[in-house]
Coordinates of C-alpha atoms in Angstrom, one line a residue:
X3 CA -17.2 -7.0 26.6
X4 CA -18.9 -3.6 26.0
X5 CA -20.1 -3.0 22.4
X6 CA -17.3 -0.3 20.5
X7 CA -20.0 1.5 19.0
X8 CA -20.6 3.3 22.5
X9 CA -17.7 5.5 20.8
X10 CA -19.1 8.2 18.0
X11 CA -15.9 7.8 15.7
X12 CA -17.3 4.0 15.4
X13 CA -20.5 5.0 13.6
X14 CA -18.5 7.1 10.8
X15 CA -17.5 3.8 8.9
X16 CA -20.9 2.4 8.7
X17 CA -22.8 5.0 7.8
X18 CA -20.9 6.2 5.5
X19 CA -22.0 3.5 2.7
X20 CA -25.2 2.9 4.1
X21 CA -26.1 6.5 3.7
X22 CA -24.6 6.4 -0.1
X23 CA -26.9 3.6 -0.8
X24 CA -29.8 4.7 0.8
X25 CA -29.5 8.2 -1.0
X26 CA -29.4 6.9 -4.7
X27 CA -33.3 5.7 -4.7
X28 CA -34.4 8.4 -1.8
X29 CA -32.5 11.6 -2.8
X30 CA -34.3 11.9 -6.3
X31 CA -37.9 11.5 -4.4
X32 CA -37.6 13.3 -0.7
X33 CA -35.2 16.3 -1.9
X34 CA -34.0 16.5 -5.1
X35 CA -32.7 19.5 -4.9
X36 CA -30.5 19.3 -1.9
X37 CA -29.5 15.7 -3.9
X38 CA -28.2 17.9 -6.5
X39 CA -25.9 19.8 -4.9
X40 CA -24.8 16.9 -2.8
X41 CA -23.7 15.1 -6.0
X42 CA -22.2 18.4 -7.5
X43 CA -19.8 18.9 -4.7
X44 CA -19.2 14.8 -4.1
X45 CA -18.3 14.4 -8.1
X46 CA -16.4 17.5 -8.1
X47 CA -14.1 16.8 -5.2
X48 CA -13.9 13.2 -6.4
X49 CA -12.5 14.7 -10.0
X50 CA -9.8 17.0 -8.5
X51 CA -8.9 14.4 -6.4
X52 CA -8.2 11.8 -8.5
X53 CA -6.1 14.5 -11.1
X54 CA -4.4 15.5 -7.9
X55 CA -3.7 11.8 -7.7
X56 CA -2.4 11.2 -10.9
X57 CA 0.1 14.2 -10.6
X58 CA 1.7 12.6 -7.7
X59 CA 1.7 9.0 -9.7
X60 CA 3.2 10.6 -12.6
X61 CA 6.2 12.4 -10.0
X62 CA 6.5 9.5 -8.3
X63 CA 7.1 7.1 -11.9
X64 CA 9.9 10.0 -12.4
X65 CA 11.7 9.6 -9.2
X66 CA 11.7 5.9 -9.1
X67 CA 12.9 5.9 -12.8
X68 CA 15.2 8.2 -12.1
X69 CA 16.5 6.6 -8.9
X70 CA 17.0 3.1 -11.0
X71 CA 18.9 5.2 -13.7
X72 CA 21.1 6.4 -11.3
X73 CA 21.8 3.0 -9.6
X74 CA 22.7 1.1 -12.5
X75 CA 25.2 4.3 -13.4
X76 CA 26.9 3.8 -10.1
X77 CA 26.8 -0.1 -9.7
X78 CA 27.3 -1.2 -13.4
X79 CA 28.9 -5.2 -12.7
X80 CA 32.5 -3.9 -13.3
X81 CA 32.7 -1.7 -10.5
X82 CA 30.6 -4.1 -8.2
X83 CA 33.0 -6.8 -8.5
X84 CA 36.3 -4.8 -7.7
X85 CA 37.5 -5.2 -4.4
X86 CA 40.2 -2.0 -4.7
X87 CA 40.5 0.6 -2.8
X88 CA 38.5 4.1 -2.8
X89 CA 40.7 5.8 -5.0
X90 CA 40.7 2.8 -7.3
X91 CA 37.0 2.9 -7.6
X92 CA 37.1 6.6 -8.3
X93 CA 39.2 6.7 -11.3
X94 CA 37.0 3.7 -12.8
X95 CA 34.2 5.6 -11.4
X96 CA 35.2 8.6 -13.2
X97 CA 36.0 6.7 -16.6
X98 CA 32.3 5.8 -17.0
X99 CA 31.3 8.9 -15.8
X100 CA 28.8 11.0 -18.1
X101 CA 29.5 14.4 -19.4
X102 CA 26.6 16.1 -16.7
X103 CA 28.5 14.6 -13.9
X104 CA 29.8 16.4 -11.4
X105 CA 32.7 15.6 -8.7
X106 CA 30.0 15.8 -6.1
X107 CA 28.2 12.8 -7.8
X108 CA 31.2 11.0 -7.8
X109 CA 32.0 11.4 -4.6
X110 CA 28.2 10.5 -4.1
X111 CA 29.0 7.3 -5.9
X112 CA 31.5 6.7 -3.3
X113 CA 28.8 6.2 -0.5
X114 CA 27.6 2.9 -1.7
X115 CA 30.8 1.1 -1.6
X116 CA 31.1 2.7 2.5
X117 CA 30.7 -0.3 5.2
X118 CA 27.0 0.5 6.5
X119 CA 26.0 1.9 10.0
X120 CA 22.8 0.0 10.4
X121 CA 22.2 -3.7 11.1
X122 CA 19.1 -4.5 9.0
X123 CA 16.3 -7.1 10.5
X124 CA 13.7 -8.6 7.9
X125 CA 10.9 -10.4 9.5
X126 CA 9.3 -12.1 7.1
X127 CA 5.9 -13.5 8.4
X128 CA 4.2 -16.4 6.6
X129 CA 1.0 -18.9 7.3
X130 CA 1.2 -21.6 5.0
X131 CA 3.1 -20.3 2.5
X132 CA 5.3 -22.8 0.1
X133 CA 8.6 -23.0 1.5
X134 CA 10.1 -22.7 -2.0
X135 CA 8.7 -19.1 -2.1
X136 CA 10.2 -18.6 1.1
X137 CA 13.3 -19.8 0.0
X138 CA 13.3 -17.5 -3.2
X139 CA 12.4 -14.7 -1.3
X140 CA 15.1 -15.0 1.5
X141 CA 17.6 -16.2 -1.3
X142 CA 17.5 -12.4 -2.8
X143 CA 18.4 -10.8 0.2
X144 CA 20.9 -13.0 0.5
X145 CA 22.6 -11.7 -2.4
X146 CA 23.4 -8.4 -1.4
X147 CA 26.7 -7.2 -0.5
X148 CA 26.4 -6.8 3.1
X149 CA 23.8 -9.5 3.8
X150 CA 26.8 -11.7 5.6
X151 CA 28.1 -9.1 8.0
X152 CA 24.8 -7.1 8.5
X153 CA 21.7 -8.7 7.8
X154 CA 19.6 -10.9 9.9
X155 CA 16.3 -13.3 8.9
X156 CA 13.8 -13.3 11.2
X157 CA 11.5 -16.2 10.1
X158 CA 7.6 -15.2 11.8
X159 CA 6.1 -18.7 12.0
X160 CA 2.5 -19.2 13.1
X161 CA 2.5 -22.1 15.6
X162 CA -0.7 -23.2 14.3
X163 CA 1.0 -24.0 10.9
X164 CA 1.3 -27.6 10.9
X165 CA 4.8 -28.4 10.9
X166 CA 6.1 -24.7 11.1
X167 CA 8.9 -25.8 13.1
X168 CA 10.7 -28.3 10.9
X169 CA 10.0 -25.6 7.7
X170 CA 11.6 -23.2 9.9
X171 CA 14.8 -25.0 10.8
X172 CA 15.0 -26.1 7.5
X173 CA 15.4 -22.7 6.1
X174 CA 17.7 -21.6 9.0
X175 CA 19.7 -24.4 8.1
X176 CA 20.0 -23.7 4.3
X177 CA 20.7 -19.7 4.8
X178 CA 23.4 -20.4 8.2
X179 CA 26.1 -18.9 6.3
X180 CA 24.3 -16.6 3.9
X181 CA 23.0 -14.5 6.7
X182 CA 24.9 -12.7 10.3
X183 CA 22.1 -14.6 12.1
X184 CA 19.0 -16.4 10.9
X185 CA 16.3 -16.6 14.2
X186 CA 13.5 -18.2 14.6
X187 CA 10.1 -17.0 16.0
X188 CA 7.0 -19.1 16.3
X189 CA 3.3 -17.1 17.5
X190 CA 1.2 -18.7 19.8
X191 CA -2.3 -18.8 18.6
X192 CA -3.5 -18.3 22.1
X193 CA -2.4 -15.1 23.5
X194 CA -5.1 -13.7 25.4
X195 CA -6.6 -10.1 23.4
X196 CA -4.7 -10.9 20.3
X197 CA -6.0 -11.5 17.0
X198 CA -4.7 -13.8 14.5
X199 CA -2.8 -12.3 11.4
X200 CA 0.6 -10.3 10.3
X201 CA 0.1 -8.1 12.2
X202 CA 0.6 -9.9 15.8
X203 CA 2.9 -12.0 13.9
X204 CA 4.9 -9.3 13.2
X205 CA 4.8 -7.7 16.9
X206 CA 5.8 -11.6 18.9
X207 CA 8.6 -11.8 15.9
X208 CA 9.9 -8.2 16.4
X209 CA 10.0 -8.2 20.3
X210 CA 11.4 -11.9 20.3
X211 CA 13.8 -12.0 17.3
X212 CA 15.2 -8.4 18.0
X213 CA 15.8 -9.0 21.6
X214 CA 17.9 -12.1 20.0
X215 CA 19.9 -9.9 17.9
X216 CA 20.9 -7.5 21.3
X217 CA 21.7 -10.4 23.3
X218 CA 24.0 -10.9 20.5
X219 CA 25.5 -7.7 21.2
X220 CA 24.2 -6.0 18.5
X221 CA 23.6 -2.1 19.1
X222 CA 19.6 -1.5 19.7
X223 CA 20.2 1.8 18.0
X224 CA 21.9 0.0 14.9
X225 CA 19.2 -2.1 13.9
X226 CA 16.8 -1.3 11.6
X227 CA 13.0 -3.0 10.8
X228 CA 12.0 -3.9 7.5
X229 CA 9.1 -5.6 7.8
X230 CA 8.5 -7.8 4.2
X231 CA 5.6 -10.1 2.8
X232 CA 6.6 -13.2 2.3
X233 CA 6.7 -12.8 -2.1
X234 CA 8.4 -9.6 -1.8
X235 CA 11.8 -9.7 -3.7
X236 CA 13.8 -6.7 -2.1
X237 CA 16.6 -5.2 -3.9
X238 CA 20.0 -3.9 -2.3
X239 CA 18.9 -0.4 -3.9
X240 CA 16.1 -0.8 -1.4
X241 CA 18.4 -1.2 1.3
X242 CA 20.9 1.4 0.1
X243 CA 18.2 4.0 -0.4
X244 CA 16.7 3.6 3.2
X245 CA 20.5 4.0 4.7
X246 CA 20.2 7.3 2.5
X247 CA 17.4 8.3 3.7
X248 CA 18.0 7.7 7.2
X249 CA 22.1 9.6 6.9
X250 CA 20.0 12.5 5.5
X251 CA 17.5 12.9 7.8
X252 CA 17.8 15.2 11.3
X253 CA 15.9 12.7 13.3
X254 CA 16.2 9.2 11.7
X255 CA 14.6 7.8 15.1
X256 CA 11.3 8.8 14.0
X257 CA 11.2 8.0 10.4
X258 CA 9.3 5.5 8.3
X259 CA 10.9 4.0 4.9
X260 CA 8.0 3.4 2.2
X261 CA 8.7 2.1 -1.0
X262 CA 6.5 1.6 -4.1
X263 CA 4.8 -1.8 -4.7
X264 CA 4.7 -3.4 -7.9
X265 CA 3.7 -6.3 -9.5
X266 CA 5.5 -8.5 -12.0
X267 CA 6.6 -11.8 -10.8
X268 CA 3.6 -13.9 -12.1
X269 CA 1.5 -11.3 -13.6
X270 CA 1.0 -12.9 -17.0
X271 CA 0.2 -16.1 -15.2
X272 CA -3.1 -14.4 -13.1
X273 CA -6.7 -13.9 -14.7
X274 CA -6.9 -10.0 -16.4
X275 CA -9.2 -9.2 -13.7
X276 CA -6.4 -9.9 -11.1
X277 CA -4.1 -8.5 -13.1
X278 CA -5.4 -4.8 -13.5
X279 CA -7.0 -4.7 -10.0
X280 CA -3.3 -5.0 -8.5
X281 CA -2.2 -2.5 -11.3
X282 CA -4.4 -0.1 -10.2
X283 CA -3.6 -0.8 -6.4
X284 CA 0.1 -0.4 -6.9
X285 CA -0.9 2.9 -8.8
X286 CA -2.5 4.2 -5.9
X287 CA 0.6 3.3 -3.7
X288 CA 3.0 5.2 -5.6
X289 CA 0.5 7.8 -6.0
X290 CA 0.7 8.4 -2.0
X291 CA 4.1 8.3 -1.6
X292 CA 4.6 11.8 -2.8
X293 CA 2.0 13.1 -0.8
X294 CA 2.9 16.2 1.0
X295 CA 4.8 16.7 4.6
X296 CA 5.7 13.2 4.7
X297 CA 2.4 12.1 5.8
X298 CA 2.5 9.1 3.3
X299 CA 1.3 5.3 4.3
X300 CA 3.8 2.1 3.6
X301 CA 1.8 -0.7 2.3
X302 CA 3.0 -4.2 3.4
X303 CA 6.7 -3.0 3.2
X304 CA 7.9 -1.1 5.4
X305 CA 11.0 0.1 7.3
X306 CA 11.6 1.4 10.7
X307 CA 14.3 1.8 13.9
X308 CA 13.7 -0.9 16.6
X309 CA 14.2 2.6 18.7
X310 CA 10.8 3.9 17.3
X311 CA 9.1 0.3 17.5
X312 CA 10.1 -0.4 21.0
X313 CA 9.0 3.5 21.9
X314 CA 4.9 2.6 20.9
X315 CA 5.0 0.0 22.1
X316 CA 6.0 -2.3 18.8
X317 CA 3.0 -3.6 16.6
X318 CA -0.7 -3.5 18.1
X319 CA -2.4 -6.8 17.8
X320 CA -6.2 -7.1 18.6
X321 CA -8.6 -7.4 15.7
X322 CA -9.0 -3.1 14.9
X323 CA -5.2 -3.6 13.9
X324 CA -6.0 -5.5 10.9
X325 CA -4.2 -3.9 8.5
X326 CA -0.8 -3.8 10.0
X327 CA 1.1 -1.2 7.6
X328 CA -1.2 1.4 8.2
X329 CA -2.1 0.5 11.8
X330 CA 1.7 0.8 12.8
X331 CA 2.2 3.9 10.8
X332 CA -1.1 5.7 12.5
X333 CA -0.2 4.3 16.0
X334 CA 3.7 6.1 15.4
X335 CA 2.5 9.1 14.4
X336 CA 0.2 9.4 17.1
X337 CA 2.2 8.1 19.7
X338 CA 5.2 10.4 19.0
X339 CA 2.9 13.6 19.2
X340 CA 3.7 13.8 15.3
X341 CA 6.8 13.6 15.1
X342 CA 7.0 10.9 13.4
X343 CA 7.3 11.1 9.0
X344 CA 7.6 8.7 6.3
X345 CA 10.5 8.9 3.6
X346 CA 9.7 8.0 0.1
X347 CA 11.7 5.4 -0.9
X348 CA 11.5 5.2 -4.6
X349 CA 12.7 1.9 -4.9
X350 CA 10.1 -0.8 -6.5
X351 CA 9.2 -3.8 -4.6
X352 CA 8.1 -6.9 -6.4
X353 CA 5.5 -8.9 -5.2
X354 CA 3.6 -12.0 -6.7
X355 CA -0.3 -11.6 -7.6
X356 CA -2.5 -14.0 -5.7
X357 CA -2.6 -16.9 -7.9
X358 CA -4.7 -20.7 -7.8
X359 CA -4.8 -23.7 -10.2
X360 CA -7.9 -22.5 -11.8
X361 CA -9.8 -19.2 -12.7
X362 CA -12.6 -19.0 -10.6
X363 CA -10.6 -20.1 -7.3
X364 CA -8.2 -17.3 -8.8
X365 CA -10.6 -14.4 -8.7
X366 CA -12.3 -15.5 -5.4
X367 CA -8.3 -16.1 -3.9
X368 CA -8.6 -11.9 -5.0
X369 CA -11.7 -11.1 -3.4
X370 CA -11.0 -12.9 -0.2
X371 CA -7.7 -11.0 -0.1
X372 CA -9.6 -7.6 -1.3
X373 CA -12.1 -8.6 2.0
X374 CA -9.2 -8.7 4.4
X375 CA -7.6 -5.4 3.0
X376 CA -10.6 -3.5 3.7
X377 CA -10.9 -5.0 7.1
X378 CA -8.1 -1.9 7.9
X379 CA -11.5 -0.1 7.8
X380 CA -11.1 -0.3 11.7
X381 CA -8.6 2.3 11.3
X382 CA -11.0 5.4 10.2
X383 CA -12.0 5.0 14.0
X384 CA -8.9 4.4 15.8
X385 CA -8.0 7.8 13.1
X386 CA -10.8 10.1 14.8
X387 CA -10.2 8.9 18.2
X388 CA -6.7 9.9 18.4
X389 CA -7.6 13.0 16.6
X390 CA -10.3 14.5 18.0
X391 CA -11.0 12.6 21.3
X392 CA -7.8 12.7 22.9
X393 CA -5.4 15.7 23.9
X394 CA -2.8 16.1 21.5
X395 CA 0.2 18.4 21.0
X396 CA 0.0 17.9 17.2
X397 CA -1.6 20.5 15.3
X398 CA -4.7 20.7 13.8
X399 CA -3.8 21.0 10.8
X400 CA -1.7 17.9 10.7
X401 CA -4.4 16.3 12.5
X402 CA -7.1 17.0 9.8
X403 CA -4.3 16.2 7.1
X404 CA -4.3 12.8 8.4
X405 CA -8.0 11.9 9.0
X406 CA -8.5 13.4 5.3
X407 CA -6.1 10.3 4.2
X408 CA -7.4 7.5 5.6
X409 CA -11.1 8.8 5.2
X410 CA -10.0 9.0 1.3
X411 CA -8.4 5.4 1.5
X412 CA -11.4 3.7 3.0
X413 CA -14.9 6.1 2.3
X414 CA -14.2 6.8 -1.4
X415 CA -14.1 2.6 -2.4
X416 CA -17.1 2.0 -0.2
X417 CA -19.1 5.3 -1.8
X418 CA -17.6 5.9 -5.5
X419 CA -18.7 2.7 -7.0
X420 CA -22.2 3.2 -6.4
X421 CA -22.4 6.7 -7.0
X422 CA -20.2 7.2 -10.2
X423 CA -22.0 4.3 -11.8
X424 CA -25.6 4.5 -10.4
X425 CA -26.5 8.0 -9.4
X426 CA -26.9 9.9 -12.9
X427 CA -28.9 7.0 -14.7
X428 CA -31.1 6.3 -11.7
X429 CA -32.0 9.8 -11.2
X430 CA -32.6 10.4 -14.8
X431 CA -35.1 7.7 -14.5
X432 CA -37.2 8.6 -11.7
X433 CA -37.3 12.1 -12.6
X434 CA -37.9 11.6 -16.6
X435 CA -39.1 7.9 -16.4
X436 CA -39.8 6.0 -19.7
X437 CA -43.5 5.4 -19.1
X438 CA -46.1 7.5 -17.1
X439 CA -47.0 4.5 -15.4
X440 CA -43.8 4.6 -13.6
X441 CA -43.8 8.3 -12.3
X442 CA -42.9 8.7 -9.0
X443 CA -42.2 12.5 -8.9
X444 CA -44.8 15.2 -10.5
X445 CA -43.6 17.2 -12.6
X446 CA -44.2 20.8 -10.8
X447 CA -42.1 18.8 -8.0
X448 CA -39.2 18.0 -10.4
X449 CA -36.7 21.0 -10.1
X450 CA -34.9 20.1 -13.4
X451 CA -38.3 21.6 -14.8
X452 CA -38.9 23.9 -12.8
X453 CA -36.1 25.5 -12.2
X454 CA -33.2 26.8 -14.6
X455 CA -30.3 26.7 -12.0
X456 CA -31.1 23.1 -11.4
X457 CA -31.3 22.5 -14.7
X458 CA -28.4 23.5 -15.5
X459 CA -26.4 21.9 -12.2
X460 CA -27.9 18.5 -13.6
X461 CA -26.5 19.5 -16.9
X462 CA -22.9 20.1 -15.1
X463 CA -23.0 17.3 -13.1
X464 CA -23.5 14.8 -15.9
X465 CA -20.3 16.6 -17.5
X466 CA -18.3 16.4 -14.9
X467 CA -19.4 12.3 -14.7
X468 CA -18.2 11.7 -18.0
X469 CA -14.7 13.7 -17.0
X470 CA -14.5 11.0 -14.0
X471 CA -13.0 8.6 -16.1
X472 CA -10.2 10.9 -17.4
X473 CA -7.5 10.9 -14.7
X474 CA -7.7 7.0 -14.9
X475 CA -6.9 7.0 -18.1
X476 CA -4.0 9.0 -17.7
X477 CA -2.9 6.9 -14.4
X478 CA -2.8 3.9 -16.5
X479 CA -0.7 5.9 -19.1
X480 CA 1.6 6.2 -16.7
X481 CA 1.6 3.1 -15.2
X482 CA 1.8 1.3 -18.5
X483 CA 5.2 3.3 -19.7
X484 CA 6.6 2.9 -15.6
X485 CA 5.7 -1.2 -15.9
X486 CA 7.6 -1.0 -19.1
X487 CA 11.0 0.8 -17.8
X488 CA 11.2 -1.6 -14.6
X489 CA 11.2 -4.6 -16.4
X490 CA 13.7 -3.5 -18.5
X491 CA 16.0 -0.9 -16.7
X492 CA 16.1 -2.3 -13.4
X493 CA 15.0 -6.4 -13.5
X494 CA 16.0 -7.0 -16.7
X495 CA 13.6 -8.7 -18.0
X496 CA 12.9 -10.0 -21.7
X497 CA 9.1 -10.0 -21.6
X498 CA 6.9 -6.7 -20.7
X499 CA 3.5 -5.3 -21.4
X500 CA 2.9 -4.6 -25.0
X501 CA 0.2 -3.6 -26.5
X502 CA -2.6 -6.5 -26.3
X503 CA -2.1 -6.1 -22.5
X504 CA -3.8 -2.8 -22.9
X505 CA -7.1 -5.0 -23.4
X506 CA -6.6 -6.0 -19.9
X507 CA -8.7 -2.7 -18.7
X508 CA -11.7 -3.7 -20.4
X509 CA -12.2 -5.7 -16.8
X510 CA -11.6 -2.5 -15.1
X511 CA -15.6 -2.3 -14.5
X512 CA -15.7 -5.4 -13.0
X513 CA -12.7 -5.4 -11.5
X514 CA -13.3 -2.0 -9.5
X515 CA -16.6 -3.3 -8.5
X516 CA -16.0 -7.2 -7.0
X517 CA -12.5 -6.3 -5.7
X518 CA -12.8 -3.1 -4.3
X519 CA -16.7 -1.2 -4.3
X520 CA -18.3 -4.4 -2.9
X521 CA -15.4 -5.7 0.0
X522 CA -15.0 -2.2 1.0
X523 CA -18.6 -1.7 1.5
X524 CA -18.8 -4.7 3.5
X525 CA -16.1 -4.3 5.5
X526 CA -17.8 -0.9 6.2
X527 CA -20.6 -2.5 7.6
X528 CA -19.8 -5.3 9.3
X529 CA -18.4 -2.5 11.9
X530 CA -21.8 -2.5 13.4
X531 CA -21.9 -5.9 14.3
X532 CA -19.1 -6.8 17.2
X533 CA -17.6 -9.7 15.9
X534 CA -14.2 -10.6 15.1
X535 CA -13.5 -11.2 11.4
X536 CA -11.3 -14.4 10.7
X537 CA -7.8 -13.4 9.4
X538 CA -8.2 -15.8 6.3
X539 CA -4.8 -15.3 3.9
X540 CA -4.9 -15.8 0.1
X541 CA -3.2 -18.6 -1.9
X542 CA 0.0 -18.2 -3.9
X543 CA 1.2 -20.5 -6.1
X544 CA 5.5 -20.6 -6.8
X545 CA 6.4 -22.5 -9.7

């Protein structure tokens, strides 16, 4: 098999983090001043990036709030269970109505109570996973409205699971009549080229369980994808919001439904480290749905048309497609010369955090999972190929758009932790180091001395370091009232976040460092060797 790093674009990942290593001791000695402005421009774009960042969190948190507010004003539990007619609904409609309400929201209203066009597919792929979390999982979707008449359960087995099959059909048999149809898939673990994971899962359960469904005589171009985690408690806004999105859109064939993540479920139950490193990853999530032309990436749920899916060529499945959300999302958008955009769908998804019996096995259940997130690292290649090796009708504008994003999700965890935290204190000491003894550079060498620009670059540069924490800060501002209004306004919970949780972020050092700076660098570069990484999922506890 020839060696993939005969291709350029597979050296980018690499050297990437090698290089930021390798320049924290070396740039300070060899050339200090070039180091300088290196570190002026990295920490500069770093900063407006990140504010850039939390001005998309904080407009996403408003839409999804104000997407909840507006659900529960149209499906308060009266109105739900009434099975009059649409005139009916409209006058009770109309009595709740608030004074800013127009007729054109009421007959907005009216939408959600329409029979749907779509028939919706959820493949839920699991390895191991408790069959009581299965059963809580499926036993969500099988409350909404439509979930009888057009809504099927595809249940992705791994036929290396030991008894998948019974676990399977006992399922199938407990959700028969909650469900239109309720198929079962089981992946072989030894189809030639293909790499174990959710990924291939996914693809064997989407080409097998939606060719059931139009054998069934269900319309190809009806049914729609939603591809779930197996913790991921979906609501029926979720559902209703992607039929929204899909009426509104000009070419629904070529459009990807992304909602938010979030985590709540067992969050109090999870070591603080766990805790805030999900926090911050669900940040980051919402943070990227309102990026700009639609060019957005769905993380691990995900919508899309069995039309668009069966058009690439459904779900890739050797080891570079790792990390199946954004995998499938690239492969789209290449595939369909661009046409291909994502629609926010600000509609909270709640998942569990990795949990174990015991602390320890809890935070290394997180770092294992952290390892295999950052194995998507494959993905900054397959990113450069398509856009810059290939002939493409999409512009170039578009195509640097979308490099820029996945460079940003992968380089900047695999660079920022070791510069933000090492860079300024380690050149401060081998340019003004606390004993002679130790002095590596002379001082007519040393251009903080010898020269006032540079003297006043370092001087900027260790401002702008201390700013670097600021738009965290005010992510977790955000986050922290957003958590809060979820709960409450939309799962109606008793217990939230209060204030002691906000001690939580004291772990944030450590936290950034084991579960993101360290797997990310790794996964980085393990690229130059040409192995296969194991596929190794996380524990979950359901209690």
């Amino acid at each position: 098999m020839p060696s993939r790093l005969q291709s350029p674009a597979e050296w980018v990942a690499p050297l990437v983090p090698i290089a930021s290593l390798a320049v924290l001791p070396l740039g300070p000695i060899f050339f200090p001043r070039f180091y300088l402005i290196l570190l002026f421009f990295y920490f500069s774009i770093f900063l407006y990036s990140q504010a850039n960042h939390v001005c998309k969190f904080f407009l996403t948190s408003r839409k999804i709030r104000l997407t909840v507010r507006k659900w529960n004003k149209r499906l308060d539990r009266t109105i739900m269970s009434t099975s009059a007619n649409n005139s009916s609904i409209k006058r009770r409609i109309a009595a709740t109505n608030l004074d800013d309400e127009t007729l054109e929201d009421v007959e907005e209203k009216l939408h959600y109570f329409d029979d749907t066009h779509y028939f919706h597919a959820f493949i839920l792929p699991n390895y191991c996973e408790p069959e009581d979390l299965l059963k809580d999982t499926i036993e969500r979707l099988a409350c909404h409205s439509t979930a009888q008449s057009h809504y099927a359960i595809i249940l992705a087995m791994e036929q290396s699971e030991p008894g998948w099959e019974s676990k399977a059909q006992r399922l199938q048999s407990y959700f028969s009549d909650r469900f239109a149809h309720v198929i079962i898939t089981g992946h072989p673990s030894n189809i030639p080229g293909e790499s174990q994971g959710k990924g291939s899962n996914v693809a064997y359960a989407a080409r097998h369980g939606c060719r059931q469904l139009v054998d069934l005589g269900i319309d190809r171009h009806r049914i729609m994808i939603t591809v779930s985690d197996s913790d991921s408690a979906i609501p029926e806004l979720y559902i209703r919001e992607v039929e929204e999105a899909l009426n509104g859109s000009e070419d629904p064939d070529h459009v990807v439904c992304a909602p938010p993540i979030f985590f709540s479920r067992n969050c109090f139950d999870v070591p603080a480290a766990v805790r805030v490193t999900d926090i911050t990853w669900s940040a980051m999530v919402m943070s990227n749905l309102s990026t700009s032309r639609g060019m957005c990436i769905p993380c691990s749920n995900y919508s899309l048309s069995m039309t668009l899916a069966e058009k690439v060529g459904y779900w890739d499945t050797d080891a570079d497609a790792v990390g199946e959300d954004m995998h499938m999302w690239l492969k789209c958008f290449w595939k369909t010369d661009g046409l291909v955009r994502t629609a926010p769908i600000y509609v909270p998804i709640n998942l569990t955090n990795v949990q174990t019996e015991s602390y320890l096995s809890n935070v290394n259940a997180r770092y294992v999972q952290a390892k295999r997130h950052y194995n998507g690292v494959a993905d900054v290649a397959y990113t450069l190929k398509h856009a810059f090796c290939t002939t493409s009708t999409i512009s170039l504008y578009e195509r640097l758009k979308v490099c820029l994003i996945i460079l940003e999700a992968h380089m900047v965890p695999a660079t920022s932790g070791w510069l933000m935290f090492a860079a300024v204190p380690l050149m401060q000491f081998i340019l003004f180091p606390p004993f002679e003894s130790l002095s590596i550079v002379s001082p007519d060498q040393n251009p903080l001395l010898t020269s006032d620009f540079y003297h006043h670059l370092w001087t900027l540069i260790k401002i702008i370091t201390l700013c670097l924490p600021l738009p965290l800060f005010a992510t977790l501002a955000v986050y922290e009232r957003l958590h809060r209004a979820i709960d409450r306004e939309f799962l109606n919970k008793q217990q939230s976040r209060g204030w002691l949780n906000l001690l939580d972020y004291v772990n944030l050092p450590i936290a950034a460092w084991l579960f993101m700076t360290l797997p990310s660098t790794l996964a980085c570069v393990k690229r130059l060797l040409n192995r296969q990484e194991k596929y190794i999922t996380s524990e979950k506890l359901f209690k």
